[in-house]
Amino acid sequence: AQSVTQLGSHVSVSEGALVLLRCNYSSSVPPYLFWYVQYPNQGLQLLLKYTSAATLVKGINGFEAEFKKSETSFHLTKPSAHMSDAAEYFCAVTGANNLFFGTGTRLTVIP
Amino acid sequence: EPEVTQTPSHQVTQMGQEVILRCVPISNHLYFYWYRQILGQKVEFLVSFYNNEISEKSEIFDDQFSVERPDGSNFTLKIRSTKLEDSAMYFCASSERSWGQGTDTQYFGPGTRLTVL
């Protein structure tokens, strides 16, 4: 069965600091993995996706994630946080015809 | 850039009433989905739809729920007799292909917030 676990429901970083949001997955088949972002009162926007090509995936807004099979991880990083990065971030893994989401990590950026 | 749209943005209803949530998927997409997010919880899959049929549904999607593509553009979710626990944000999504045909991305609408009183 497919599932993802996001460690840390809340993460706070200072503006300009490194952002690291953790996601570990479980999948019975080679996974496709996604990060979505949800800004307040908005829908889900795709940040990036891993589809078995390069293990380091670059997304929008300066975010990237690295697929590590040995660690079953797909952590999201950004070298320097911006105030506009404050949002909820969801990791997801594909099922047969759907996505399984994690519980989300709320990122707060402190000025 | 094409996007998924949903109406209404907020729906308030009395318990036991029927509601219909509407979605307009991206025009060349063939696969449609509904998800929900109860406040403070994770996004949960409800149902996927292709070729005018349900292709997969979760345990949440019981007999109170139904989906329909009434015309060439709309995709609807109906809840026949709403319960308090149906209060949630409901997201529609669409994709051009399904996973079985190679990877594809699900594009999400902004959601409809359903409040059942």
GROMACS .gro file of C-alpha atoms in nm:
model
  228
    1ALA     CA    1   0.000   0.000   0.000
    2GLN     CA    2   0.111   0.352  -0.073
    3SER     CA    3   0.152   0.614   0.196
    4VAL     CA    4   0.364   0.911   0.293
    5THR     CA    5   0.469   1.042   0.630
    6GLN     CA    6   0.559   1.404   0.681
    7LEU     CA    7   0.771   1.467   0.987
    8GLY     CA    8   0.682   1.787   1.162
    9SER     CA    9   0.339   1.942   1.130
   10HIS     CA   10   0.489   2.287   1.183
   11VAL     CA   11   0.828   2.420   1.076
   12SER     CA   12   0.952   2.772   1.144
   13VAL     CA   13   1.252   2.924   0.974
   14SER     CA   14   1.399   3.270   0.958
   15GLU     CA   15   1.386   3.461   0.635
   16GLY     CA   16   1.696   3.369   0.434
   17ALA     CA   17   1.750   3.041   0.616
   18LEU     CA   18   1.742   2.692   0.471
   19VAL     CA   19   1.404   2.528   0.437
   20LEU     CA   20   1.387   2.151   0.491
   21LEU     CA   21   1.053   1.971   0.490
   22ARG     CA   22   1.068   1.598   0.540
   23CYS     CA   23   0.873   1.329   0.362
   24ASN     CA   24   0.914   0.953   0.379
   25TYR     CA   25   0.716   0.723   0.158
   26SER     CA   26   0.601   0.365   0.149
   27SER     CA   27   0.517   0.206  -0.181
   28SER     CA   28   0.483  -0.147  -0.310
   29VAL     CA   29   0.584  -0.033  -0.658
   30PRO     CA   30   0.835   0.223  -0.782
   31PRO     CA   31   0.678   0.545  -0.667
   32TYR     CA   32   0.596   0.870  -0.832
   33LEU     CA   33   0.623   1.143  -0.573
   34PHE     CA   34   0.494   1.497  -0.556
   35TRP     CA   35   0.511   1.808  -0.346
   36TYR     CA   36   0.212   2.040  -0.349
   37VAL     CA   37   0.181   2.378  -0.179
   38GLN     CA   38  -0.137   2.531  -0.043
   39TYR     CA   39  -0.142   2.901   0.025
   40PRO     CA   40  -0.408   3.035   0.263
   41ASN     CA   41  -0.758   3.005   0.120
   42GLN     CA   42  -0.627   2.861  -0.205
   43GLY     CA   43  -0.612   2.522  -0.372
   44LEU     CA   44  -0.322   2.287  -0.417
   45GLN     CA   45  -0.044   2.395  -0.651
   46LEU     CA   46   0.214   2.153  -0.783
   47LEU     CA   47   0.566   2.241  -0.670
   48LEU     CA   48   0.755   1.952  -0.824
   49LYS     CA   49   0.733   1.584  -0.907
   50TYR     CA   50   0.959   1.280  -0.924
   51THR     CA   51   0.885   1.038  -1.205
   52SER     CA   52   1.186   0.803  -1.200
   53ALA     CA   53   1.410   1.022  -1.412
   54ALA     CA   54   1.665   1.237  -1.228
   55THR     CA   55   1.671   1.183  -0.853
   56LEU     CA   56   1.718   1.554  -0.786
   57VAL     CA   57   1.408   1.736  -0.898
   58LYS     CA   58   1.383   2.110  -0.935
   59GLY     CA   59   1.050   2.282  -0.898
   60ILE     CA   60   0.901   2.624  -0.895
   61ASN     CA   61   0.992   2.909  -0.660
   62GLY     CA   62   1.344   2.775  -0.601
   63PHE     CA   63   1.236   2.451  -0.436
   64GLU     CA   64   1.394   2.115  -0.504
   65ALA     CA   65   1.364   1.763  -0.371
   66GLU     CA   66   1.587   1.459  -0.381
   67PHE     CA   67   1.457   1.107  -0.416
   68LYS     CA   68   1.656   0.865  -0.202
   69LYS     CA   69   1.543   0.509  -0.248
   70SER     CA   70   1.771   0.373   0.023
   71GLU     CA   71   1.610   0.606   0.275
   72THR     CA   72   1.261   0.600   0.118
   73SER     CA   73   1.269   0.976   0.141
   74PHE     CA   74   1.172   1.271  -0.075
   75HIS     CA   75   1.260   1.576   0.133
   76LEU     CA   76   1.186   1.926   0.005
   77THR     CA   77   1.448   2.198   0.035
   78LYS     CA   78   1.503   2.560  -0.052
   79PRO     CA   79   1.835   2.732   0.019
   80SER     CA   80   1.689   3.063   0.132
   81ALA     CA   81   1.340   3.111   0.270
   82HIS     CA   82   1.127   3.402   0.158
   83MET     CA   83   0.828   3.544   0.337
   84SER     CA   84   0.610   3.438   0.045
   85ASP     CA   85   0.700   3.073   0.112
   86ALA     CA   86   0.474   3.067   0.417
   87ALA     CA   87   0.214   2.802   0.334
   88GLU     CA   88   0.112   2.442   0.391
   89TYR     CA   89   0.317   2.183   0.204
   90PHE     CA   90   0.192   1.837   0.117
   91CYS     CA   91   0.391   1.539   0.002
   92ALA     CA   92   0.202   1.281  -0.205
   93VAL     CA   93   0.261   0.942  -0.365
   94THR     CA   94   0.068   0.788  -0.650
   95GLY     CA   95  -0.183   0.510  -0.607
   96ALA     CA   96  -0.354   0.328  -0.889
   97ASN     CA   97  -0.570   0.621  -0.997
   98ASN     CA   98  -0.524   0.868  -0.718
   99LEU     CA   99  -0.280   1.039  -0.487
  100PHE     CA  100  -0.209   0.960  -0.125
  101PHE     CA  101  -0.125   1.274   0.067
  102GLY     CA  102   0.066   1.329   0.384
  103THR     CA  103  -0.077   1.527   0.672
  104GLY     CA  104   0.102   1.841   0.563
  105THR     CA  105   0.366   2.070   0.708
  106ARG     CA  106   0.286   2.430   0.782
  107LEU     CA  107   0.586   2.649   0.709
  108THR     CA  108   0.621   2.977   0.895
  109VAL     CA  109   0.885   3.226   0.785
  110ILE     CA  110   1.002   3.464   1.053
  111PRO     CA  111   1.119   3.807   0.936
  112GLU     CA  112  -0.257   2.889  -1.842
  113PRO     CA  113  -0.553   2.652  -1.823
  114GLU     CA  114  -0.683   2.577  -1.477
  115VAL     CA  115  -0.945   2.377  -1.294
  116THR     CA  116  -1.230   2.588  -1.164
  117GLN     CA  117  -1.481   2.507  -0.893
  118THR     CA  118  -1.811   2.659  -0.787
  119PRO     CA  119  -1.924   2.769  -0.542
  120SER     CA  120  -1.625   2.867  -0.336
  121HIS     CA  121  -1.827   2.827  -0.017
  122GLN     CA  122  -2.149   2.633   0.036
  123VAL     CA  123  -2.348   2.634   0.358
  124THR     CA  124  -2.624   2.378   0.397
  125GLN     CA  125  -2.846   2.221   0.658
  126MET     CA  126  -2.788   1.865   0.766
  127GLY     CA  127  -2.990   1.626   0.554
  128GLN     CA  128  -2.994   1.850   0.249
  129GLU     CA  129  -2.852   1.760  -0.089
  130VAL     CA  130  -2.559   1.955  -0.229
  131ILE     CA  131  -2.396   1.957  -0.568
  132LEU     CA  132  -2.040   2.077  -0.603
  133ARG     CA  133  -1.932   2.176  -0.949
  134CYS     CA  134  -1.601   2.159  -1.126
  135VAL     CA  135  -1.480   2.247  -1.472
  136PRO     CA  136  -1.167   2.042  -1.545
  137ILE     CA  137  -0.897   2.147  -1.789
  138SER     CA  138  -1.047   2.105  -2.133
  139ASN     CA  139  -0.823   1.836  -2.284
  140HIS     CA  140  -0.806   1.629  -1.966
  141LEU     CA  141  -0.973   1.292  -1.954
  142TYR     CA  142  -0.936   1.187  -1.589
  143PHE     CA  143  -1.119   1.356  -1.307
  144TYR     CA  144  -1.095   1.330  -0.933
  145TRP     CA  145  -1.252   1.450  -0.612
  146TYR     CA  146  -1.063   1.486  -0.287
  147ARG     CA  147  -1.163   1.631   0.044
  148GLN     CA  148  -0.978   1.791   0.332
  149ILE     CA  149  -1.141   1.810   0.670
  150LEU     CA  150  -1.014   2.110   0.862
  151GLY     CA  151  -0.673   2.039   1.005
  152GLN     CA  152  -0.643   1.700   0.842
  153LYS     CA  153  -0.481   1.562   0.532
  154VAL     CA  154  -0.621   1.563   0.184
  155GLU     CA  155  -0.812   1.239   0.121
  156PHE     CA  156  -0.902   1.077  -0.207
  157LEU     CA  157  -1.271   1.024  -0.276
  158VAL     CA  158  -1.314   0.910  -0.634
  159SER     CA  159  -1.162   0.902  -0.980
  160PHE     CA  160  -1.363   0.912  -1.300
  161TYR     CA  161  -1.283   0.827  -1.660
  162ASN     CA  162  -1.490   0.764  -1.969
  163ASN     CA  163  -1.812   0.835  -1.781
  164GLU     CA  164  -1.740   0.573  -1.520
  165ILE     CA  165  -1.595   0.562  -1.172
  166SER     CA  166  -1.253   0.402  -1.202
  167GLU     CA  167  -1.168   0.398  -0.833
  168LYS     CA  168  -1.326   0.509  -0.510
  169SER     CA  169  -1.226   0.518  -0.148
  170GLU     CA  170  -1.410   0.392   0.158
  171ILE     CA  171  -1.528   0.747   0.221
  172PHE     CA  172  -1.721   0.748  -0.106
  173ASP     CA  173  -2.032   0.567   0.014
  174ASP     CA  174  -2.384   0.559  -0.128
  175GLN     CA  175  -2.443   0.918  -0.020
  176PHE     CA  176  -2.196   1.035  -0.281
  177SER     CA  177  -2.223   1.033  -0.657
  178VAL     CA  178  -2.036   1.189  -0.945
  179GLU     CA  179  -2.146   1.286  -1.288
  180ARG     CA  180  -2.022   1.449  -1.601
  181PRO     CA  181  -2.350   1.597  -1.722
  182ASP     CA  182  -2.204   1.767  -2.026
  183GLY     CA  183  -1.873   1.809  -2.200
  184SER     CA  184  -1.728   2.048  -1.948
  185ASN     CA  185  -1.869   2.002  -1.597
  186PHE     CA  186  -1.787   1.737  -1.342
  187THR     CA  187  -2.006   1.728  -1.035
  188LEU     CA  188  -2.002   1.574  -0.689
  189LYS     CA  189  -2.339   1.520  -0.525
  190ILE     CA  190  -2.394   1.449  -0.160
  191ARG     CA  191  -2.751   1.326  -0.119
  192SER     CA  192  -2.811   1.381   0.250
  193THR     CA  193  -2.537   1.581   0.411
  194LYS     CA  194  -2.406   1.505   0.756
  195LEU     CA  195  -2.214   1.725   0.994
  196GLU     CA  196  -1.900   1.525   0.925
  197ASP     CA  197  -1.921   1.610   0.555
  198SER     CA  198  -1.802   1.960   0.640
  199ALA     CA  199  -1.473   1.992   0.459
  200MET     CA  200  -1.292   2.152   0.168
  201TYR     CA  201  -1.363   1.957  -0.148
  202PHE     CA  202  -1.106   1.967  -0.424
  203CYS     CA  203  -1.159   1.870  -0.783
  204ALA     CA  204  -0.861   1.765  -0.993
  205SER     CA  205  -0.800   1.656  -1.349
  206SER     CA  206  -0.522   1.497  -1.546
  207GLU     CA  207  -0.457   1.432  -1.910
  208ARG     CA  208  -0.364   1.070  -1.859
  209SER     CA  209  -0.369   0.823  -1.575
  210TRP     CA  210  -0.072   0.667  -1.406
  211GLY     CA  211  -0.114   0.350  -1.602
  212GLN     CA  212  -0.034   0.536  -1.919
  213GLY     CA  213   0.272   0.696  -1.782
  214THR     CA  214   0.307   0.962  -1.525
  215ASP     CA  215   0.086   1.257  -1.532
  216THR     CA  216   0.009   1.543  -1.306
  217GLN     CA  217  -0.318   1.607  -1.133
  218TYR     CA  218  -0.412   1.974  -1.142
  219PHE     CA  219  -0.628   2.090  -0.856
  220GLY     CA  220  -0.899   2.348  -0.838
  221PRO     CA  221  -0.922   2.605  -0.559
  222GLY     CA  222  -1.176   2.401  -0.368
  223THR     CA  223  -1.528   2.439  -0.235
  224ARG     CA  224  -1.564   2.481   0.136
  225LEU     CA  225  -1.874   2.292   0.247
  226THR     CA  226  -2.021   2.377   0.584
  227VAL     CA  227  -2.299   2.154   0.713
  228LEU     CA  228  -2.502   2.301   1.000
   0.00000   0.00000   0.00000
